[in-house]
Amino acid sequence: MAGCGWARAVRGLLLDVSGVLYDSGADGGVPIAGSAEAVRRIKASGLKLQLCTNETQATRENFVRKLRALGFDVSVAEVTAPAPAACRLLRERGLRPHLLVHDDLVPEFAEVDKTNPNCVVLGDAAENFTYANLNEAFRLLIGMEKPVLISLGKGRYYKETDGLKLDVGAYMKALEYACDVQAEVVGKPAKTFFESALAELGVPPEQAIMIGDDIVNDVGGAQQCGMRALQVRTGKYRQGIRWIYGGAVGCSEPLGVHVRGPWDALVIFTVTTWRPWEPGMQMELRGGTGQTSAGVTQNLLLPRGSAETVGRGMRN
C-alpha cells in the first residue's frame, strides 16, 4: 500500500453499522451493496473485528438477529453498544434511571432499579420523542438538586431507507438547554466508549482503524482516542458538509475523488489531524488509495506530512 506503511501494523477494525453496513428502516432495513461480503473478507483475512454502534432502538440480541437476517455473520459478543455500557455505569454509581428510550430497548435495563428516579437516560426513542415525554424528562431533571442526564450517543441525524431522521443528540441538546445541565454521553464519540470497544476487540488504538459514516462521532471520536479513522461515502454522508469539532475544523468534500460505488472506493478525503481554526486558513487534505487485506479499495486518511497532497480547501 503505497505511502501507507502504518497499515501493515493494523490488527483490528471497528465498524459502525447504520450507514456503513446497512440503512435501517421500518421494514428492517437493507444492506449496503458489498458490505456483507466485506465483513466476510475482513474475518477471513485474520483481522479482528468489532461493531461499534450507537444503536439504541433494539437490544443487542435483537440487533444481531436483524443483522444476521440481512446476511451479516456477526455475534452478540462482536457488538459494542451504549445500553450495556450505560447499565454498568448506573449500577456502579447507584443511579436509578427514568428511561426515555425506544420501547424495544427497555429490556436492556431489566436488571436496573428504576424506582424513584435520580437521573434521566435518553436514547433514540423515535416516536416516543413526544412533547409529553420530553416534558416529563425535563420536569424530573429540573426538580433534581444535582440533575444527571445520560445520553446514549449524541448524533445529529442518521439515514433510514426513507430519508434522514433526527438523532438523539438533538433532544439531548434541548434538555441540556432547558435544564442548564451537561449530559454525560455513553456511546460515540465518548473516549471511554471507544476504549471499551478496543478492550473488547483486544487491540490497542494505534493498531486499530475505525470506519464510519459520521465525521464527528465516528472519525473525530476515534482520532481523539488515538486511532486512525475512515469515513465512508454511504449513510448520512453528504458532500461538502463542513463540521466544527472541538474548536477545530473538518471538511467532507471529496475534492474530485472518483468513487465507483459503495464498498468499492469508500472513503472521502478529510483532515487527519484536528487543529485550531483561524479565519482564512487553508487546510491541506492528504490521502492515498490502497488495497486493504479485506480486498476493499479505500481512500485512506494519512498522517500529515506523508503521502501526496491531493487538494486544498479554503474555509471562510
PDB file of C-alpha atoms in Angstrom, residues 11-203:
ATOM      1  CA  ARG A  11      -4.621  -5.775  13.699  1.00  0.00           C
ATOM      2  CA  GLY A  12      -8.285  -4.863  14.072  1.00  0.00           C
ATOM      3  CA  LEU A  13     -11.192  -2.845  12.724  1.00  0.00           C
ATOM      4  CA  LEU A  14     -14.063  -1.114  14.473  1.00  0.00           C
ATOM      5  CA  LEU A  15     -17.060  -0.775  12.155  1.00  0.00           C
ATOM      6  CA  ASP A  16     -20.032   1.489  12.562  1.00  0.00           C
ATOM      7  CA  VAL A  17     -23.211  -0.272  11.440  1.00  0.00           C
ATOM      8  CA  SER A  18     -26.027   2.057  10.363  1.00  0.00           C
ATOM      9  CA  GLY A  19     -24.956   3.815   7.182  1.00  0.00           C
ATOM     10  CA  VAL A  20     -21.877   1.612   6.826  1.00  0.00           C
ATOM     11  CA  LEU A  21     -23.203  -1.939   6.680  1.00  0.00           C
ATOM     12  CA  TYR A  22     -26.886  -1.239   6.156  1.00  0.00           C
ATOM     13  CA  ASP A  23     -29.509   1.501   6.007  1.00  0.00           C
ATOM     14  CA  SER A  24     -32.096   0.979   8.725  1.00  0.00           C
ATOM     15  CA  GLY A  25     -35.820   1.293   8.143  1.00  0.00           C
ATOM     16  CA  ALA A  26     -39.274   0.304   9.329  1.00  0.00           C
ATOM     17  CA  ASP A  27     -39.062  -2.863   7.217  1.00  0.00           C
ATOM     18  CA  GLY A  28     -35.827  -3.950   8.907  1.00  0.00           C
ATOM     19  CA  GLY A  29     -33.541  -2.074   6.555  1.00  0.00           C
ATOM     20  CA  VAL A  30     -31.418  -3.033   3.564  1.00  0.00           C
ATOM     21  CA  PRO A  31     -27.715  -3.956   3.400  1.00  0.00           C
ATOM     22  CA  ILE A  32     -25.377  -1.587   1.575  1.00  0.00           C
ATOM     23  CA  ALA A  33     -24.047  -3.188  -1.598  1.00  0.00           C
ATOM     24  CA  GLY A  34     -20.995  -5.353  -0.913  1.00  0.00           C
ATOM     25  CA  SER A  35     -20.979  -4.843   2.859  1.00  0.00           C
ATOM     26  CA  ALA A  36     -21.807  -8.419   3.914  1.00  0.00           C
ATOM     27  CA  GLU A  37     -19.068  -9.757   1.656  1.00  0.00           C
ATOM     28  CA  ALA A  38     -16.663  -7.149   3.064  1.00  0.00           C
ATOM     29  CA  VAL A  39     -17.355  -8.397   6.601  1.00  0.00           C
ATOM     30  CA  ARG A  40     -16.677 -11.978   5.478  1.00  0.00           C
ATOM     31  CA  ARG A  41     -13.399 -10.950   3.840  1.00  0.00           C
ATOM     32  CA  ILE A  42     -12.286  -8.981   6.880  1.00  0.00           C
ATOM     33  CA  LYS A  43     -12.822 -12.020   9.089  1.00  0.00           C
ATOM     34  CA  ALA A  44     -11.137 -14.342   6.595  1.00  0.00           C
ATOM     35  CA  SER A  45      -8.108 -12.025   6.491  1.00  0.00           C
ATOM     36  CA  GLY A  46      -7.380 -12.629  10.159  1.00  0.00           C
ATOM     37  CA  LEU A  47      -8.122  -9.061  11.226  1.00  0.00           C
ATOM     38  CA  LYS A  48     -10.083  -8.717  14.440  1.00  0.00           C
ATOM     39  CA  LEU A  49     -13.499  -7.129  14.018  1.00  0.00           C
ATOM     40  CA  GLN A  50     -15.851  -5.340  16.427  1.00  0.00           C
ATOM     41  CA  LEU A  51     -19.046  -3.486  15.556  1.00  0.00           C
ATOM     42  CA  CYS A  52     -19.017  -0.136  17.367  1.00  0.00           C
ATOM     43  CA  THR A  53     -22.516   1.275  17.159  1.00  0.00           C
ATOM     44  CA  ASN A  54     -24.758   3.862  18.784  1.00  0.00           C
ATOM     45  CA  GLU A  55     -27.777   1.643  18.033  1.00  0.00           C
ATOM     46  CA  THR A  56     -30.404   2.183  20.739  1.00  0.00           C
ATOM     47  CA  GLN A  57     -33.618   1.011  19.083  1.00  0.00           C
ATOM     48  CA  ALA A  58     -33.139  -2.662  19.959  1.00  0.00           C
ATOM     49  CA  THR A  59     -31.390  -4.934  22.427  1.00  0.00           C
ATOM     50  CA  ARG A  60     -28.061  -6.295  21.255  1.00  0.00           C
ATOM     51  CA  GLU A  61     -29.596  -9.742  20.820  1.00  0.00           C
ATOM     52  CA  ASN A  62     -32.391  -8.470  18.566  1.00  0.00           C
ATOM     53  CA  PHE A  63     -29.999  -6.164  16.731  1.00  0.00           C
ATOM     54  CA  VAL A  64     -27.700  -9.082  15.914  1.00  0.00           C
ATOM     55  CA  ARG A  65     -30.683 -11.196  14.891  1.00  0.00           C
ATOM     56  CA  LYS A  66     -31.638  -8.489  12.389  1.00  0.00           C
ATOM     57  CA  LEU A  67     -28.082  -8.200  11.044  1.00  0.00           C
ATOM     58  CA  ARG A  68     -27.843 -11.959  10.579  1.00  0.00           C
ATOM     59  CA  ALA A  69     -31.142 -11.920   8.680  1.00  0.00           C
ATOM     60  CA  LEU A  70     -29.562  -9.325   6.362  1.00  0.00           C
ATOM     61  CA  GLY A  71     -26.637 -11.652   5.662  1.00  0.00           C
ATOM     62  CA  PHE A  72     -24.014 -10.492   8.187  1.00  0.00           C
ATOM     63  CA  ASP A  73     -22.010 -13.124  10.037  1.00  0.00           C
ATOM     64  CA  VAL A  74     -21.804 -11.436  13.451  1.00  0.00           C
ATOM     65  CA  SER A  75     -22.383 -12.411  17.068  1.00  0.00           C
ATOM     66  CA  VAL A  76     -23.577 -10.527  20.156  1.00  0.00           C
ATOM     67  CA  ALA A  77     -20.029 -10.566  21.539  1.00  0.00           C
ATOM     68  CA  GLU A  78     -18.870  -8.641  18.447  1.00  0.00           C
ATOM     69  CA  VAL A  79     -21.171  -5.687  19.147  1.00  0.00           C
ATOM     70  CA  THR A  80     -20.274  -2.752  21.410  1.00  0.00           C
ATOM     71  CA  ALA A  81     -23.413  -0.692  22.070  1.00  0.00           C
ATOM     72  CA  PRO A  82     -24.364   2.102  24.501  1.00  0.00           C
ATOM     73  CA  ALA A  83     -27.120   0.411  26.537  1.00  0.00           C
ATOM     74  CA  PRO A  84     -24.976  -2.289  28.229  1.00  0.00           C
ATOM     75  CA  ALA A  85     -22.326   0.343  28.987  1.00  0.00           C
ATOM     76  CA  ALA A  86     -24.992   2.615  30.468  1.00  0.00           C
ATOM     77  CA  CYS A  87     -26.295  -0.199  32.676  1.00  0.00           C
ATOM     78  CA  ARG A  88     -22.799  -0.760  34.087  1.00  0.00           C
ATOM     79  CA  LEU A  89     -22.464   2.968  34.787  1.00  0.00           C
ATOM     80  CA  LEU A  90     -25.868   3.112  36.509  1.00  0.00           C
ATOM     81  CA  ARG A  91     -25.039   0.183  38.796  1.00  0.00           C
ATOM     82  CA  GLU A  92     -21.562   1.496  39.630  1.00  0.00           C
ATOM     83  CA  ARG A  93     -22.945   4.904  40.668  1.00  0.00           C
ATOM     84  CA  GLY A  94     -26.167   3.762  42.300  1.00  0.00           C
ATOM     85  CA  LEU A  95     -28.291   5.660  39.759  1.00  0.00           C
ATOM     86  CA  ARG A  96     -31.964   4.879  39.185  1.00  0.00           C
ATOM     87  CA  PRO A  97     -32.979   5.977  35.700  1.00  0.00           C
ATOM     88  CA  HIS A  98     -36.099   7.435  34.211  1.00  0.00           C
ATOM     89  CA  LEU A  99     -35.947   5.991  30.701  1.00  0.00           C
ATOM     90  CA  LEU A 100     -36.769   7.989  27.601  1.00  0.00           C
ATOM     91  CA  VAL A 101     -35.764   5.332  25.094  1.00  0.00           C
ATOM     92  CA  HIS A 102     -37.235   3.202  22.344  1.00  0.00           C
ATOM     93  CA  ASP A 103     -39.695   0.573  23.578  1.00  0.00           C
ATOM     94  CA  ASP A 104     -37.558  -2.198  22.078  1.00  0.00           C
ATOM     95  CA  LEU A 105     -34.532  -1.113  24.151  1.00  0.00           C
ATOM     96  CA  VAL A 106     -36.270  -1.224  27.554  1.00  0.00           C
ATOM     97  CA  PRO A 107     -35.416  -4.937  28.177  1.00  0.00           C
ATOM     98  CA  GLU A 108     -31.706  -3.996  28.316  1.00  0.00           C
ATOM     99  CA  PHE A 109     -32.482  -2.187  31.605  1.00  0.00           C
ATOM    100  CA  ALA A 110     -34.498  -5.025  33.160  1.00  0.00           C
ATOM    101  CA  GLU A 111     -31.959  -5.621  35.948  1.00  0.00           C
ATOM    102  CA  VAL A 112     -31.563  -1.920  36.803  1.00  0.00           C
ATOM    103  CA  ASP A 113     -33.526  -0.353  39.697  1.00  0.00           C
ATOM    104  CA  LYS A 114     -35.843   2.273  38.227  1.00  0.00           C
ATOM    105  CA  THR A 115     -37.826   3.209  41.333  1.00  0.00           C
ATOM    106  CA  ASN A 116     -37.757   6.849  42.455  1.00  0.00           C
ATOM    107  CA  PRO A 117     -35.507   8.007  39.560  1.00  0.00           C
ATOM    108  CA  ASN A 118     -32.482  10.160  40.287  1.00  0.00           C
ATOM    109  CA  CYS A 119     -31.326  10.514  36.683  1.00  0.00           C
ATOM    110  CA  VAL A 120     -32.658  10.507  33.120  1.00  0.00           C
ATOM    111  CA  VAL A 121     -31.378   8.164  30.408  1.00  0.00           C
ATOM    112  CA  LEU A 122     -32.009   9.334  26.864  1.00  0.00           C
ATOM    113  CA  GLY A 123     -31.776   7.116  23.782  1.00  0.00           C
ATOM    114  CA  ASP A 124     -33.036   7.166  20.214  1.00  0.00           C
ATOM    115  CA  ALA A 125     -36.667   6.954  21.257  1.00  0.00           C
ATOM    116  CA  ALA A 126     -38.097   7.618  17.770  1.00  0.00           C
ATOM    117  CA  GLU A 127     -41.879   8.003  18.104  1.00  0.00           C
ATOM    118  CA  ASN A 128     -41.515   8.182  21.902  1.00  0.00           C
ATOM    119  CA  PHE A 129     -39.966  11.639  21.494  1.00  0.00           C
ATOM    120  CA  THR A 130     -43.317  13.334  22.119  1.00  0.00           C
ATOM    121  CA  TYR A 131     -43.776  16.672  23.846  1.00  0.00           C
ATOM    122  CA  ALA A 132     -45.320  14.915  26.848  1.00  0.00           C
ATOM    123  CA  ASN A 133     -42.390  12.514  27.240  1.00  0.00           C
ATOM    124  CA  LEU A 134     -39.751  15.207  26.785  1.00  0.00           C
ATOM    125  CA  ASN A 135     -41.544  17.461  29.234  1.00  0.00           C
ATOM    126  CA  GLU A 136     -41.696  14.662  31.812  1.00  0.00           C
ATOM    127  CA  ALA A 137     -37.937  14.189  31.497  1.00  0.00           C
ATOM    128  CA  PHE A 138     -37.468  17.956  31.779  1.00  0.00           C
ATOM    129  CA  ARG A 139     -39.572  18.142  34.967  1.00  0.00           C
ATOM    130  CA  LEU A 140     -37.647  15.306  36.588  1.00  0.00           C
ATOM    131  CA  LEU A 141     -34.287  16.885  35.780  1.00  0.00           C
ATOM    132  CA  ILE A 142     -35.243  20.418  36.764  1.00  0.00           C
ATOM    133  CA  GLY A 143     -36.519  19.110  40.096  1.00  0.00           C
ATOM    134  CA  MET A 144     -33.243  17.366  40.997  1.00  0.00           C
ATOM    135  CA  GLU A 145     -30.724  19.073  43.260  1.00  0.00           C
ATOM    136  CA  LYS A 146     -27.933  17.652  41.088  1.00  0.00           C
ATOM    137  CA  PRO A 147     -29.513  16.678  37.787  1.00  0.00           C
ATOM    138  CA  VAL A 148     -27.909  13.802  35.877  1.00  0.00           C
ATOM    139  CA  LEU A 149     -28.685  13.386  32.187  1.00  0.00           C
ATOM    140  CA  ILE A 150     -27.164  10.372  30.434  1.00  0.00           C
ATOM    141  CA  SER A 151     -27.397  10.301  26.647  1.00  0.00           C
ATOM    142  CA  LEU A 152     -26.826   7.130  24.648  1.00  0.00           C
ATOM    143  CA  GLY A 153     -24.861   8.889  21.918  1.00  0.00           C
ATOM    144  CA  LYS A 154     -25.077  12.463  20.637  1.00  0.00           C
ATOM    145  CA  GLY A 155     -25.614  12.111  16.891  1.00  0.00           C
ATOM    146  CA  ARG A 156     -27.372  14.887  14.984  1.00  0.00           C
ATOM    147  CA  TYR A 157     -29.132  12.672  12.476  1.00  0.00           C
ATOM    148  CA  TYR A 158     -28.920   9.315  10.722  1.00  0.00           C
ATOM    149  CA  LYS A 159     -30.196   7.810   7.498  1.00  0.00           C
ATOM    150  CA  GLU A 160     -33.008   5.310   7.064  1.00  0.00           C
ATOM    151  CA  THR A 161     -34.362   3.892   3.836  1.00  0.00           C
ATOM    152  CA  ASP A 162     -36.948   6.713   3.596  1.00  0.00           C
ATOM    153  CA  GLY A 163     -34.514   9.558   4.343  1.00  0.00           C
ATOM    154  CA  LEU A 164     -32.666  11.349   7.158  1.00  0.00           C
ATOM    155  CA  LYS A 165     -34.001  11.193  10.745  1.00  0.00           C
ATOM    156  CA  LEU A 166     -33.249  13.334  13.801  1.00  0.00           C
ATOM    157  CA  ASP A 167     -30.968  11.505  16.209  1.00  0.00           C
ATOM    158  CA  VAL A 168     -30.779  11.577  19.997  1.00  0.00           C
ATOM    159  CA  GLY A 169     -28.316  14.496  20.073  1.00  0.00           C
ATOM    160  CA  ALA A 170     -30.995  16.977  19.027  1.00  0.00           C
ATOM    161  CA  TYR A 171     -33.170  16.040  22.006  1.00  0.00           C
ATOM    162  CA  MET A 172     -30.174  15.857  24.328  1.00  0.00           C
ATOM    163  CA  LYS A 173     -29.324  19.469  23.456  1.00  0.00           C
ATOM    164  CA  ALA A 174     -32.916  20.566  24.143  1.00  0.00           C
ATOM    165  CA  LEU A 175     -32.823  19.086  27.654  1.00  0.00           C
ATOM    166  CA  GLU A 176     -29.336  20.469  28.296  1.00  0.00           C
ATOM    167  CA  TYR A 177     -30.528  23.945  27.388  1.00  0.00           C
ATOM    168  CA  ALA A 178     -33.795  23.772  29.323  1.00  0.00           C
ATOM    169  CA  CYS A 179     -32.231  22.314  32.479  1.00  0.00           C
ATOM    170  CA  ASP A 180     -28.845  24.078  32.348  1.00  0.00           C
ATOM    171  CA  VAL A 181     -27.103  20.699  32.611  1.00  0.00           C
ATOM    172  CA  GLN A 182     -24.403  18.978  30.584  1.00  0.00           C
ATOM    173  CA  ALA A 183     -25.230  15.454  29.500  1.00  0.00           C
ATOM    174  CA  GLU A 184     -22.891  12.540  30.074  1.00  0.00           C
ATOM    175  CA  VAL A 185     -22.534  10.741  26.752  1.00  0.00           C
ATOM    176  CA  VAL A 186     -22.385   6.944  26.780  1.00  0.00           C
ATOM    177  CA  GLY A 187     -21.625   5.985  23.195  1.00  0.00           C
ATOM    178  CA  LYS A 188     -19.715   7.565  20.352  1.00  0.00           C
ATOM    179  CA  PRO A 189     -17.864   9.952  20.361  1.00  0.00           C
ATOM    180  CA  ALA A 190     -17.052   9.458  24.071  1.00  0.00           C
ATOM    181  CA  LYS A 191     -13.454   8.322  24.592  1.00  0.00           C
ATOM    182  CA  THR A 192     -14.465   5.783  27.244  1.00  0.00           C
ATOM    183  CA  PHE A 193     -16.844   4.132  24.780  1.00  0.00           C
ATOM    184  CA  PHE A 194     -14.123   3.712  22.169  1.00  0.00           C
ATOM    185  CA  GLU A 195     -11.808   2.384  24.884  1.00  0.00           C
ATOM    186  CA  SER A 196     -14.434  -0.224  25.795  1.00  0.00           C
ATOM    187  CA  ALA A 197     -14.757  -1.252  22.146  1.00  0.00           C
ATOM    188  CA  LEU A 198     -10.975  -1.541  21.836  1.00  0.00           C
ATOM    189  CA  ALA A 199     -10.840  -3.636  25.012  1.00  0.00           C
ATOM    190  CA  GLU A 200     -13.441  -5.991  23.566  1.00  0.00           C
ATOM    191  CA  LEU A 201     -11.520  -6.046  20.275  1.00  0.00           C
ATOM    192  CA  GLY A 202      -8.306  -6.789  22.177  1.00  0.00           C
ATOM    193  CA  VAL A 203      -6.231  -4.318  20.160  1.00  0.00           C
TER     194      VAL A 203
END
